[in-house]
CSV table of C-alpha atoms in Angstrom, one decimal:
chain,number,residue,atom,x,y,z
A,18,UNK,CA,-31.2,14.3,3.0
A,19,UNK,CA,-30.8,17.7,1.3
A,20,UNK,CA,-30.2,17.8,-2.5
A,21,UNK,CA,-26.8,19.4,-1.8
A,22,UNK,CA,-25.8,16.6,0.4
A,23,UNK,CA,-26.6,14.1,-2.3
A,24,UNK,CA,-24.2,15.8,-4.6
A,25,UNK,CA,-21.4,16.3,-2.1
A,26,UNK,CA,-18.4,14.0,-2.7
A,27,UNK,CA,-17.5,11.7,0.0
A,28,UNK,CA,-13.8,12.1,-0.5
A,29,UNK,CA,-11.9,15.2,-1.4
A,30,UNK,CA,-8.3,14.1,-1.6
A,31,UNK,CA,-5.9,11.2,-2.3
A,32,UNK,CA,-2.9,10.5,-0.1
A,33,UNK,CA,0.7,10.5,-1.3
A,34,UNK,CA,1.9,8.6,-3.6
A,35,UNK,CA,2.9,0.3,3.9
A,36,UNK,CA,19.1,-3.8,11.6
A,37,UNK,CA,21.4,-5.7,13.0
A,38,UNK,CA,23.8,-8.2,11.5
A,39,UNK,CA,22.5,-10.9,9.3
A,40,UNK,CA,22.6,-13.5,12.0
A,41,UNK,CA,25.5,-15.4,10.4
A,42,UNK,CA,28.2,-15.3,13.0
A,43,UNK,CA,31.8,-16.3,12.9
A,44,UNK,CA,32.2,-19.0,15.5
A,45,UNK,CA,34.9,-21.6,15.5
A,46,UNK,CA,34.4,-24.1,12.8
A,47,UNK,CA,33.0,-23.7,9.4
A,48,UNK,CA,32.7,-20.0,8.3
A,49,UNK,CA,29.3,-18.7,7.6
A,50,UNK,CA,28.4,-18.3,4.0
A,51,UNK,CA,28.2,-14.9,2.3
A,52,UNK,CA,24.8,-13.5,1.4
A,53,UNK,CA,25.2,-14.6,-2.3
A,54,UNK,CA,26.9,-18.0,-1.8
A,55,UNK,CA,24.0,-20.1,-0.5
A,56,UNK,CA,21.5,-21.5,-2.8
A,57,UNK,CA,17.9,-21.5,-1.5
A,58,UNK,CA,17.8,-25.3,-1.7
A,59,UNK,CA,20.8,-25.5,0.8
A,60,UNK,CA,19.1,-23.1,3.3
A,61,UNK,CA,17.6,-25.8,5.6
A,62,UNK,CA,20.9,-27.6,6.1
A,63,UNK,CA,22.8,-24.3,6.7
A,64,UNK,CA,20.2,-23.2,9.3
A,65,UNK,CA,20.5,-26.6,11.1
A,66,UNK,CA,24.3,-26.4,11.1
A,67,UNK,CA,24.4,-22.8,12.4
A,68,UNK,CA,21.7,-23.5,15.0
A,69,UNK,CA,23.9,-26.4,16.4
A,70,UNK,CA,26.9,-24.1,16.6
A,71,UNK,CA,25.0,-21.2,18.2
A,72,UNK,CA,25.2,-19.0,15.2
A,73,UNK,CA,21.5,-19.0,14.5
A,74,UNK,CA,19.0,-18.7,17.4
A,75,UNK,CA,15.3,-19.5,17.3
A,76,UNK,CA,14.6,-15.9,16.5
A,77,UNK,CA,16.2,-16.3,13.1
A,78,UNK,CA,14.1,-19.2,11.9
A,79,UNK,CA,10.7,-18.8,13.6
A,80,UNK,CA,7.4,-20.0,12.5
A,81,UNK,CA,4.2,-18.1,13.1
A,82,UNK,CA,0.6,-19.1,13.3
A,83,UNK,CA,-0.8,-17.6,10.0
A,84,UNK,CA,-2.1,-19.9,7.3
A,85,UNK,CA,-2.1,-19.1,3.6
A,86,UNK,CA,-5.3,-17.1,4.0
A,87,UNK,CA,-4.0,-14.9,6.8
A,88,UNK,CA,-0.7,-14.3,4.9
A,89,UNK,CA,-2.6,-13.3,1.8
A,90,UNK,CA,-4.9,-11.0,3.7
A,91,UNK,CA,-1.9,-9.2,5.3
A,92,UNK,CA,-0.3,-8.9,1.9
A,93,UNK,CA,-3.4,-7.6,0.1
A,94,UNK,CA,-4.2,-5.2,2.9
A,95,UNK,CA,-0.6,-3.9,2.9
A,96,UNK,CA,-0.8,-3.2,-0.9
A,97,UNK,CA,-4.3,-1.9,-1.3
A,98,UNK,CA,-4.9,1.6,-0.2
A,99,UNK,CA,-6.3,4.9,-1.5
A,100,UNK,CA,-4.3,4.5,-4.7
A,101,UNK,CA,-6.8,2.0,-5.9
A,102,UNK,CA,-9.4,4.8,-6.4
A,103,UNK,CA,-7.1,6.5,-8.9
A,104,UNK,CA,-7.0,3.5,-11.2
A,105,UNK,CA,-10.3,4.2,-13.1
A,106,UNK,CA,-8.8,7.7,-14.0
A,107,UNK,CA,-5.6,6.0,-15.2
A,108,UNK,CA,-7.6,3.6,-17.4
A,109,UNK,CA,-9.5,6.6,-18.9
A,110,UNK,CA,-6.1,7.9,-20.2
A,111,UNK,CA,-5.1,4.6,-21.9
A,112,UNK,CA,-8.4,2.8,-22.7
A,113,UNK,CA,-9.4,-0.5,-21.2
A,114,UNK,CA,-7.1,-2.8,-23.2
A,115,UNK,CA,-3.9,-0.8,-22.9
A,116,UNK,CA,-4.6,0.0,-19.3
A,117,UNK,CA,-5.2,-3.7,-18.5
A,118,UNK,CA,-1.9,-4.6,-20.2
A,119,UNK,CA,0.0,-1.9,-18.2
A,120,UNK,CA,-1.5,-3.2,-14.9
A,121,UNK,CA,-0.4,-6.7,-15.8
A,122,UNK,CA,3.1,-5.5,-16.6
A,123,UNK,CA,3.2,-3.7,-13.2
A,124,UNK,CA,2.0,-6.8,-11.4
A,125,UNK,CA,4.7,-8.9,-13.1
A,126,UNK,CA,7.4,-6.3,-12.2
A,127,UNK,CA,6.1,-6.2,-8.6
A,128,UNK,CA,6.3,-10.0,-8.4
A,129,UNK,CA,9.9,-9.9,-9.7
A,130,UNK,CA,10.9,-7.3,-7.2
A,131,UNK,CA,9.2,-9.2,-4.3
A,132,UNK,CA,10.6,-12.6,-5.2
A,133,UNK,CA,14.1,-11.1,-5.2
A,134,UNK,CA,13.6,-9.9,-1.7
A,135,UNK,CA,12.2,-13.3,-0.5
A,136,UNK,CA,14.8,-15.4,-2.3
A,137,UNK,CA,17.9,-13.5,-1.4
A,138,UNK,CA,16.8,-13.0,2.2
A,139,UNK,CA,16.5,-16.8,2.4
A,140,UNK,CA,20.0,-17.2,1.0
A,141,UNK,CA,21.4,-14.7,3.6
A,142,UNK,CA,19.4,-16.2,6.4
A,143,UNK,CA,18.0,-12.9,7.5
A,144,UNK,CA,14.6,-11.9,8.8
A,145,UNK,CA,14.2,-8.3,7.6
A,146,UNK,CA,14.7,-6.3,4.5
A,147,UNK,CA,17.0,-4.0,6.4
A,148,UNK,CA,19.2,-6.9,7.4
A,149,UNK,CA,19.3,-8.1,3.8
A,150,UNK,CA,20.5,-4.7,2.5
A,151,UNK,CA,23.0,-4.4,5.4
A,152,UNK,CA,24.5,-7.8,4.5
A,153,UNK,CA,25.1,-6.5,0.9
A,154,UNK,CA,25.7,-2.7,1.3
A,155,UNK,CA,26.6,-2.2,5.0
A,156,UNK,CA,25.1,0.1,7.6
A,157,UNK,CA,24.8,3.1,5.2
A,158,UNK,CA,22.7,1.1,2.7
A,159,UNK,CA,20.4,-0.2,5.4
A,160,UNK,CA,19.9,3.3,6.8
A,161,UNK,CA,19.0,4.6,3.3
A,162,UNK,CA,16.5,1.8,2.8
A,163,UNK,CA,14.8,2.3,6.2
A,164,UNK,CA,14.7,6.0,5.8
A,165,UNK,CA,12.9,5.6,2.4
A,166,UNK,CA,10.4,3.2,4.1
A,167,UNK,CA,9.8,5.6,7.0
A,168,UNK,CA,9.3,8.6,4.7
A,169,UNK,CA,6.9,6.8,2.3
A,170,UNK,CA,4.8,4.9,4.8
A,171,UNK,CA,4.6,7.9,7.2
A,172,UNK,CA,3.2,10.0,4.4
A,173,UNK,CA,0.7,7.4,3.6
A,174,UNK,CA,-0.4,7.1,7.2
A,175,UNK,CA,-1.0,10.9,7.4
A,176,UNK,CA,-2.9,10.8,4.1
A,177,UNK,CA,-5.2,7.9,5.3
A,178,UNK,CA,-6.1,9.9,8.4
A,179,UNK,CA,-7.1,12.9,6.3
A,180,UNK,CA,-9.1,10.8,3.9
A,181,UNK,CA,-10.9,9.0,6.8
A,182,UNK,CA,-11.8,12.4,8.3
A,183,UNK,CA,-13.1,13.5,4.8
A,184,UNK,CA,-15.3,10.5,4.5
A,185,UNK,CA,-16.7,10.3,7.9
A,186,UNK,CA,-16.9,14.1,8.8
A,187,UNK,CA,-16.3,16.2,5.7
A,188,UNK,CA,-14.8,19.6,5.7
A,189,UNK,CA,-15.9,23.2,6.5
A,190,UNK,CA,-18.2,24.8,6.0
A,191,UNK,CA,-20.8,22.1,5.1
A,192,UNK,CA,-19.5,19.0,6.9
A,193,UNK,CA,-21.3,16.6,4.6
A,194,UNK,CA,-19.5,13.4,5.5
A,195,UNK,CA,-21.3,10.2,6.5
A,196,UNK,CA,-21.7,10.8,10.2
A,197,UNK,CA,-23.1,14.4,10.1
A,198,UNK,CA,-25.5,13.4,7.3
A,199,UNK,CA,-26.8,10.2,9.0
A,200,UNK,CA,-27.2,12.1,12.3
A,201,UNK,CA,-28.5,15.3,10.8
A,202,UNK,CA,-25.8,17.5,12.4
A,203,UNK,CA,-24.0,19.7,10.0
A,204,UNK,CA,-23.1,22.3,12.6
A,205,UNK,CA,-19.8,20.5,13.6
A,206,UNK,CA,-20.5,19.7,17.2
A,207,UNK,CA,-17.3,18.7,19.1
A,208,UNK,CA,-18.1,15.0,19.2
A,209,UNK,CA,-18.5,15.0,15.3
A,210,UNK,CA,-15.4,17.2,14.7
A,211,UNK,CA,-12.5,15.8,12.6
A,212,UNK,CA,-10.1,15.6,15.6
A,213,UNK,CA,-12.7,13.9,17.9
A,214,UNK,CA,-13.7,11.2,15.3
A,215,UNK,CA,-10.1,10.5,14.4
A,216,UNK,CA,-9.0,10.3,18.0
A,217,UNK,CA,-11.9,7.8,18.7
A,218,UNK,CA,-10.8,5.6,15.8
A,219,UNK,CA,-7.1,5.7,16.8
A,220,UNK,CA,-7.8,4.9,20.4
A,221,UNK,CA,-10.7,2.5,19.9
A,222,UNK,CA,-9.6,0.6,16.8
A,223,UNK,CA,-6.0,1.2,15.8
A,224,UNK,CA,-4.1,1.0,19.1
A,225,UNK,CA,-5.9,-2.2,20.4
A,226,UNK,CA,-5.1,-3.9,17.1
A,227,UNK,CA,-1.4,-3.0,17.6
A,228,UNK,CA,-1.2,-4.6,21.0
A,229,UNK,CA,-0.3,-8.1,19.8
A,230,UNK,CA,3.4,-8.4,18.8
A,231,UNK,CA,2.6,-10.9,16.0
A,232,UNK,CA,1.0,-10.4,12.6
A,233,UNK,CA,-1.1,-13.4,13.3
A,234,UNK,CA,-3.6,-11.3,15.3
A,235,UNK,CA,-3.5,-8.5,12.7
A,236,UNK,CA,-4.4,-11.1,10.0
A,237,UNK,CA,-7.9,-11.4,11.4
A,238,UNK,CA,-8.4,-7.7,11.0
A,239,UNK,CA,-6.8,-7.8,7.5
A,240,UNK,CA,-9.2,-10.7,6.5
A,241,UNK,CA,-12.1,-8.5,7.4
A,242,UNK,CA,-10.6,-5.6,5.5
A,243,UNK,CA,-10.2,-7.8,2.4
A,244,UNK,CA,-13.8,-8.8,2.6
A,245,UNK,CA,-14.8,-5.1,2.7
A,246,UNK,CA,-12.6,-4.4,-0.3
A,247,UNK,CA,-14.4,-7.0,-2.4
A,248,UNK,CA,-17.8,-5.6,-1.1
A,249,UNK,CA,-16.6,-2.2,-2.4
A,250,UNK,CA,-15.5,-3.6,-5.7
A,251,UNK,CA,-18.7,-5.7,-6.1
A,252,UNK,CA,-20.8,-2.6,-5.5
A,253,UNK,CA,-19.1,-0.6,-8.2
A,254,UNK,CA,-19.1,-3.5,-10.6
A,255,UNK,CA,-22.8,-4.1,-10.0
A,256,UNK,CA,-23.6,-0.5,-10.8
A,257,UNK,CA,-21.5,-0.7,-13.9
A,258,UNK,CA,-23.4,-3.9,-15.0
A,259,UNK,CA,-26.7,-2.0,-14.5
A,260,UNK,CA,-25.4,0.9,-16.6
A,261,UNK,CA,-24.4,-1.5,-19.4
A,262,UNK,CA,-27.8,-3.3,-19.2
A,263,UNK,CA,-29.7,0.0,-19.4
A,264,UNK,CA,-27.5,1.5,-22.1
A,265,UNK,CA,-26.2,4.2,-19.8
A,266,UNK,CA,-22.5,3.6,-20.3
A,267,UNK,CA,-20.7,6.9,-19.8
A,268,UNK,CA,-19.5,8.8,-23.0
A,269,UNK,CA,-15.8,8.5,-23.9
A,270,UNK,CA,-15.3,4.8,-22.9
A,271,UNK,CA,-12.8,3.2,-25.3
A,272,UNK,CA,-10.8,0.0,-25.4
A,273,UNK,CA,-7.8,1.8,-26.9
A,274,UNK,CA,-6.5,5.3,-26.4
A,275,UNK,CA,-8.7,7.7,-28.4
A,276,UNK,CA,-7.8,10.9,-30.0
A,277,UNK,CA,-5.4,13.0,-27.9
A,278,UNK,CA,-6.3,11.4,-24.5
A,279,UNK,CA,-2.6,10.7,-23.9
A,280,UNK,CA,-1.6,14.2,-25.0
A,281,UNK,CA,-0.7,16.0,-28.2
A,282,UNK,CA,3.1,15.5,-28.4
A,283,UNK,CA,5.2,12.4,-28.1
A,284,UNK,CA,6.6,13.7,-24.8
A,285,UNK,CA,3.0,14.1,-23.4
A,286,UNK,CA,2.0,10.6,-24.5
A,287,UNK,CA,5.1,9.1,-23.0
A,288,UNK,CA,4.7,11.0,-19.7
A,289,UNK,CA,1.0,10.0,-19.6
A,290,UNK,CA,1.9,6.3,-20.0
A,291,UNK,CA,4.7,6.5,-17.4
A,292,UNK,CA,2.3,8.3,-15.0
A,293,UNK,CA,-0.2,5.4,-15.4
A,294,UNK,CA,2.6,2.9,-14.7
A,295,UNK,CA,3.6,4.9,-11.6
A,296,UNK,CA,0.0,4.9,-10.3
A,297,UNK,CA,-0.2,1.1,-10.8
A,298,UNK,CA,3.2,0.5,-9.2
A,299,UNK,CA,2.2,2.6,-6.1
A,300,UNK,CA,-1.0,0.5,-5.9
A,301,UNK,CA,1.0,-2.7,-5.7
A,302,UNK,CA,3.6,-1.5,-3.2
A,303,UNK,CA,4.1,-4.1,-0.5
A,304,UNK,CA,7.8,-4.8,-0.5
A,305,UNK,CA,8.5,-3.3,2.9
A,306,UNK,CA,6.2,-5.9,4.7
A,307,UNK,CA,7.1,-9.1,2.9
A,308,UNK,CA,9.6,-10.6,5.4
A,309,UNK,CA,7.5,-9.8,8.5
A,310,UNK,CA,4.5,-11.5,6.7
A,311,UNK,CA,6.7,-14.5,5.9
A,312,UNK,CA,7.9,-14.7,9.5
A,313,UNK,CA,4.2,-14.8,10.7
A,314,UNK,CA,3.4,-17.9,8.5
A,315,UNK,CA,3.1,-21.4,9.8
A,316,UNK,CA,4.9,-22.5,6.6
A,317,UNK,CA,7.5,-19.7,6.7
A,318,UNK,CA,9.7,-21.4,4.0
A,319,UNK,CA,10.5,-19.7,0.8
A,320,UNK,CA,7.9,-21.8,-1.1
A,321,UNK,CA,5.3,-20.9,1.5
A,322,UNK,CA,5.9,-17.2,1.1
A,323,UNK,CA,6.0,-17.5,-2.7
A,324,UNK,CA,2.5,-19.0,-2.6
A,325,UNK,CA,1.3,-16.1,-0.5
A,326,UNK,CA,2.9,-13.7,-3.0
A,327,UNK,CA,1.3,-15.3,-6.0
A,328,UNK,CA,-2.2,-15.5,-4.6
A,329,UNK,CA,-1.9,-12.0,-3.0
A,330,UNK,CA,-0.8,-10.3,-6.2
A,331,UNK,CA,-3.4,-12.1,-8.3
A,332,UNK,CA,-6.1,-11.0,-5.8
A,333,UNK,CA,-4.9,-7.4,-6.0
A,334,UNK,CA,-4.8,-7.6,-9.8
A,335,UNK,CA,-8.4,-8.9,-10.0
A,336,UNK,CA,-9.6,-6.3,-7.5
A,337,UNK,CA,-7.9,-3.4,-9.3
A,338,UNK,CA,-9.2,-4.5,-12.7
A,339,UNK,CA,-12.7,-4.7,-11.4
A,340,UNK,CA,-12.6,-1.2,-9.8
A,341,UNK,CA,-10.7,0.4,-12.8
A,342,UNK,CA,-12.9,-0.9,-15.6
A,343,UNK,CA,-16.2,-0.5,-13.6
A,344,UNK,CA,-15.4,3.0,-12.6
A,345,UNK,CA,-14.4,3.9,-16.1
A,346,UNK,CA,-17.6,2.4,-17.5
A,347,UNK,CA,-19.7,4.5,-15.1
A,348,UNK,CA,-18.0,7.8,-15.5
A,349,UNK,CA,-16.1,7.7,-18.8
A,350,UNK,CA,-13.3,10.1,-19.8
A,351,UNK,CA,-14.6,12.8,-17.4
A,352,UNK,CA,-13.8,10.7,-14.3
A,353,UNK,CA,-12.2,12.3,-11.3
A,354,UNK,CA,-8.8,11.2,-10.0
A,355,UNK,CA,-10.7,9.8,-7.0
A,356,UNK,CA,-13.6,7.7,-8.2
A,357,UNK,CA,-15.5,8.1,-4.9
A,358,UNK,CA,-15.8,11.8,-5.7
A,359,UNK,CA,-18.1,10.9,-8.6
A,360,UNK,CA,-20.0,8.2,-6.7
A,361,UNK,CA,-22.6,10.5,-5.2
A,362,UNK,CA,-26.1,9.4,-4.1
A,363,UNK,CA,-27.5,11.6,-6.8
A,364,UNK,CA,-25.6,9.8,-9.5
A,365,UNK,CA,-26.3,6.3,-8.1
A,366,UNK,CA,-30.0,7.1,-7.9
A,367,UNK,CA,-30.1,7.3,-11.7
A,368,UNK,CA,-29.3,3.6,-11.8
A,369,UNK,CA,-31.1,2.2,-8.7
A,370,UNK,CA,-33.9,3.3,-6.4
A,371,UNK,CA,-33.1,6.3,-4.2
A,372,UNK,CA,-33.1,4.3,-0.9
A,373,UNK,CA,-30.8,1.7,-2.4
A,374,UNK,CA,-28.6,4.5,-3.7
A,375,UNK,CA,-28.0,5.9,-0.2
A,376,UNK,CA,-27.3,2.4,1.1
A,377,UNK,CA,-24.7,1.7,-1.6
A,378,UNK,CA,-22.9,5.1,-1.3
A,379,UNK,CA,-22.6,5.0,2.5
A,380,UNK,CA,-21.9,1.3,2.5
A,381,UNK,CA,-19.0,1.8,0.1
A,382,UNK,CA,-17.7,4.8,2.1
A,383,UNK,CA,-17.8,2.8,5.4
A,384,UNK,CA,-16.2,-0.2,3.8
A,385,UNK,CA,-13.5,1.9,2.4
A,386,UNK,CA,-12.9,3.5,5.8
A,387,UNK,CA,-12.5,0.1,7.5
A,388,UNK,CA,-10.0,-0.9,4.7
A,389,UNK,CA,-7.9,2.2,5.4
A,390,UNK,CA,-7.9,1.6,9.1
A,391,UNK,CA,-6.6,-2.0,8.6
A,392,UNK,CA,-4.0,-0.7,6.1
A,393,UNK,CA,-3.0,2.0,8.7
A,394,UNK,CA,-2.3,-0.7,11.2
A,395,UNK,CA,0.1,-2.5,8.9
A,396,UNK,CA,1.7,0.8,7.9
A,397,UNK,CA,2.4,1.5,11.6
A,398,UNK,CA,3.9,-2.0,11.9
A,399,UNK,CA,6.2,-1.3,8.9
A,400,UNK,CA,7.4,2.1,10.2
A,401,UNK,CA,8.0,0.8,13.7
A,402,UNK,CA,10.1,-2.1,12.4
A,403,UNK,CA,12.2,0.2,10.1
A,404,UNK,CA,12.6,2.9,12.7
A,405,UNK,CA,13.8,0.6,15.5
A,406,UNK,CA,16.3,-1.2,13.2
A,407,UNK,CA,17.5,2.2,11.9
A,408,UNK,CA,18.0,3.9,15.3
A,409,UNK,CA,18.7,1.0,17.7
A,410,UNK,CA,20.1,-1.6,15.2
A,411,UNK,CA,18.1,-4.4,16.8
A,412,UNK,CA,14.9,-6.3,15.7
A,413,UNK,CA,11.8,-4.7,17.2
A,414,UNK,CA,10.8,-8.1,18.8
A,415,UNK,CA,13.9,-7.8,21.1
A,416,UNK,CA,12.6,-4.7,22.8
A,417,UNK,CA,10.8,-4.8,26.2
A,418,UNK,CA,7.1,-4.0,26.5
A,419,UNK,CA,7.6,-0.4,27.6
A,420,UNK,CA,9.8,0.9,24.7
A,421,UNK,CA,8.0,-1.2,22.2
A,422,UNK,CA,4.5,0.1,23.0
A,423,UNK,CA,5.8,3.7,23.6
A,424,UNK,CA,7.2,3.8,20.1
A,425,UNK,CA,4.0,2.4,18.7
A,426,UNK,CA,1.8,4.9,20.5
A,427,UNK,CA,4.2,7.8,19.5
A,428,UNK,CA,3.9,6.9,15.8
A,429,UNK,CA,0.1,6.8,15.9
A,430,UNK,CA,0.0,10.0,17.9
A,431,UNK,CA,2.4,11.8,15.5
A,432,UNK,CA,0.4,10.7,12.4
A,433,UNK,CA,-2.8,11.9,14.1
A,434,UNK,CA,-1.4,15.3,15.1
A,435,UNK,CA,0.0,16.1,11.7
A,436,UNK,CA,-3.2,15.0,9.9
A,437,UNK,CA,-5.3,17.2,12.2
A,438,UNK,CA,-3.0,20.2,12.5
A,439,UNK,CA,-1.4,20.3,9.0
A,440,UNK,CA,-3.7,18.3,6.7
A,441,UNK,CA,-2.3,20.0,3.6
A,442,UNK,CA,1.3,18.8,4.2
A,443,UNK,CA,0.9,15.6,2.1
A,444,UNK,CA,0.9,17.6,-1.1
A,445,UNK,CA,4.7,17.7,-0.6
A,446,UNK,CA,4.7,14.2,0.8
A,447,UNK,CA,3.1,12.9,-2.4
A,448,UNK,CA,6.3,13.8,-4.3
A,449,UNK,CA,8.7,12.6,-1.6
A,450,UNK,CA,6.7,9.4,-1.1
A,451,UNK,CA,6.6,8.5,-4.7
A,452,UNK,CA,10.3,8.9,-5.1
A,453,UNK,CA,11.1,7.1,-1.8
A,454,UNK,CA,8.9,4.1,-3.0
A,455,UNK,CA,11.3,3.6,-5.9
A,456,UNK,CA,14.2,3.1,-3.5
A,457,UNK,CA,12.8,0.1,-1.6
A,458,UNK,CA,10.6,-1.3,-4.4
A,459,UNK,CA,13.0,-1.4,-7.3
A,460,UNK,CA,16.5,0.1,-6.7
A,461,UNK,CA,17.7,-2.1,-3.8
A,462,UNK,CA,16.2,-5.4,-5.1
A,463,UNK,CA,18.0,-4.7,-8.4
A,464,UNK,CA,21.3,-3.8,-6.7
A,465,UNK,CA,21.1,-7.0,-4.5
A,466,UNK,CA,20.9,-9.1,-7.7
A,467,UNK,CA,23.8,-7.2,-9.4
A,468,UNK,CA,26.1,-7.8,-6.4
A,469,UNK,CA,25.6,-11.6,-6.6
A,470,UNK,CA,27.3,-12.5,-9.9
A,471,UNK,CA,24.0,-12.8,-11.8
A,472,UNK,CA,23.5,-14.5,-15.1
A,473,UNK,CA,23.0,-12.4,-18.3
A,474,UNK,CA,19.2,-12.7,-18.0
A,475,UNK,CA,19.2,-11.8,-14.3
A,476,UNK,CA,21.5,-8.8,-15.0
A,477,UNK,CA,19.1,-7.6,-17.8
A,478,UNK,CA,16.1,-7.9,-15.5
A,479,UNK,CA,17.9,-6.0,-12.7
A,480,UNK,CA,18.8,-3.2,-15.0
A,481,UNK,CA,15.2,-3.2,-16.3
A,482,UNK,CA,13.9,-2.7,-12.7
A,483,UNK,CA,16.5,0.1,-12.2
A,484,UNK,CA,15.4,1.8,-15.4
A,485,UNK,CA,11.7,1.6,-14.4
A,486,UNK,CA,12.5,3.1,-11.0
A,487,UNK,CA,14.5,5.9,-12.5
A,488,UNK,CA,11.8,6.8,-15.0
A,489,UNK,CA,9.0,6.7,-12.3
A,490,UNK,CA,11.0,9.1,-10.1
A,491,UNK,CA,11.7,11.4,-13.1
A,492,UNK,CA,8.0,11.3,-14.1
A,493,UNK,CA,6.9,12.2,-10.6
A,494,UNK,CA,9.3,15.1,-10.4
A,495,UNK,CA,8.4,16.3,-13.9
A,496,UNK,CA,4.6,16.2,-13.1
A,497,UNK,CA,5.2,18.1,-9.9
A,498,UNK,CA,7.2,20.8,-11.7
A,499,UNK,CA,4.7,21.4,-14.5
A,500,UNK,CA,1.8,21.0,-12.0
A,501,UNK,CA,0.2,18.0,-13.8
A,502,UNK,CA,-1.9,15.5,-11.9
A,503,UNK,CA,-4.0,12.5,-12.7
A,504,UNK,CA,-7.3,14.2,-12.7
C-alpha cells in the first residue's frame, strides 16, 4: 500500500443530523374509551371486550416472534448510526466527565420520550405512532408527524449511502477506499465505481432483507449489526488502552472543560453545550420505530417493550461512552468531527505492528459499513410505514404484495439515485433533519402528555421536553447561520 493511501481517511462526511383511526370503534354497547381515559393496567380487559364486540381485530393486538434479544437488536440498530462517530469530538469540547454526564442526561430524556409513546399508545389501543397522534390531534397532527419522520429518515438514508460509498470506494481523483486499495485499482473501473458498488449493495443486501413483512426477520440482520458495532467499539477501545499503557495519550485530554474549549463568551459556551446535547440526542433517536418493534415481540405487552427499551438504551449508552472516551483518548482536542477520518493505517501503525494496523483499520471500516446497511434497512421500514399511513391512511400491512413491494423498491431507488447524482444535497438535509427530529422525538410526546390532564410533575416534565426540543432546533439553526460545525 502506498504511503498516501495509509494517510487517506476512510470517511469524508457525516450524514444529517430511522394512519388510520385508532381502532376504537363505536359499535352498539359500551362506548370506546378516549385515548387518555384508559389506564395501562386496564388495557387487557379493554382489548378483550372490544375484540368480542368486533371493535378490535387481531391486527390491533398482534404478537410477533422476536424475543428480547431481537427487539433490543432492532432498537439499537435503529438508534446507532453515523452520529456515533461525532461523539468523541463532542467529548473533546466538554471533557470526559461533563460529556459523560450530558450523554446520561440525553439517555434519560430519550427514555422519558420513548416511554411516553409506548405507554400512551397502550392506553389508546393503537399500533403506530401516527395513530397515536391522530387520536389526540386529528389528521393534521398525524400528517405533520409523519412528514417529519419522512424528511428526517430520508435524509439519513441518503447520507448513509454517501458514507458507504466513501468508505468502500473513496472519491475522485484518488479513490482510496477499501475496495480499490485491497484490489490495487485506483483508476476507477466501472465495477469499482461508486454507482456500481452502491447498486450491488442495494440489490444484493438491502432489498432481500426488506422482503419479509415482519421485523422478526430483520432482527437477525440487526443482531449481526450489533455484533459488528461492538467489534468496532472494542477495536477503538483496545487501541486507546495500548496508547494509555505506552504513555501515548493524545495531548489536550481533560476530564473537565479546559481553557476556552467551550468558547470565549457565555453565549459561545452555552451554544457549545447545546450542540453537544443535540449530537447526543440525534445519536439516540429511535422514537419513530418503537411501536413496530413492540408489535414484532413475542411479549408485545407494555412491560415487554419497556424491558427492550431499558436494555437497548443502556446498550447504546455503553457503546457511545466507549467510542467517545476511546476516540478522545487517541486523538485529543484536535480530533475530527468524524473519528474514522483520524483512524488511518499510518496512525494505528504507531501503536501496533503495520500488518495488524491494516487489519484493524479495514476491519473497522467494513464493520461500520455493515452497521450502516442494517440501519438503512430499518430506516426504509420507518419511511415506508409513515409514507403509507400519511398518503393512504391505512397500515402498511394491509396493502397487497404489489403496492407494498413497489413502494419499498421506489424508496430504495430514490435514496440511491439522490446519493449518486446529488451527493452534496445532505448539507441542507442536515439542518432540516435536525429540526424535524425534534418534532417526533420531543414535541409530540410532550403534547400528548399535556392533553391528558397530567399531574404537576408530568406537566413539568412535558414542558421540559418541549424546551429541550426548542433549544435544539434554535441551536441547529444558529450554527447553520454562523457556519459553525462540530469539527
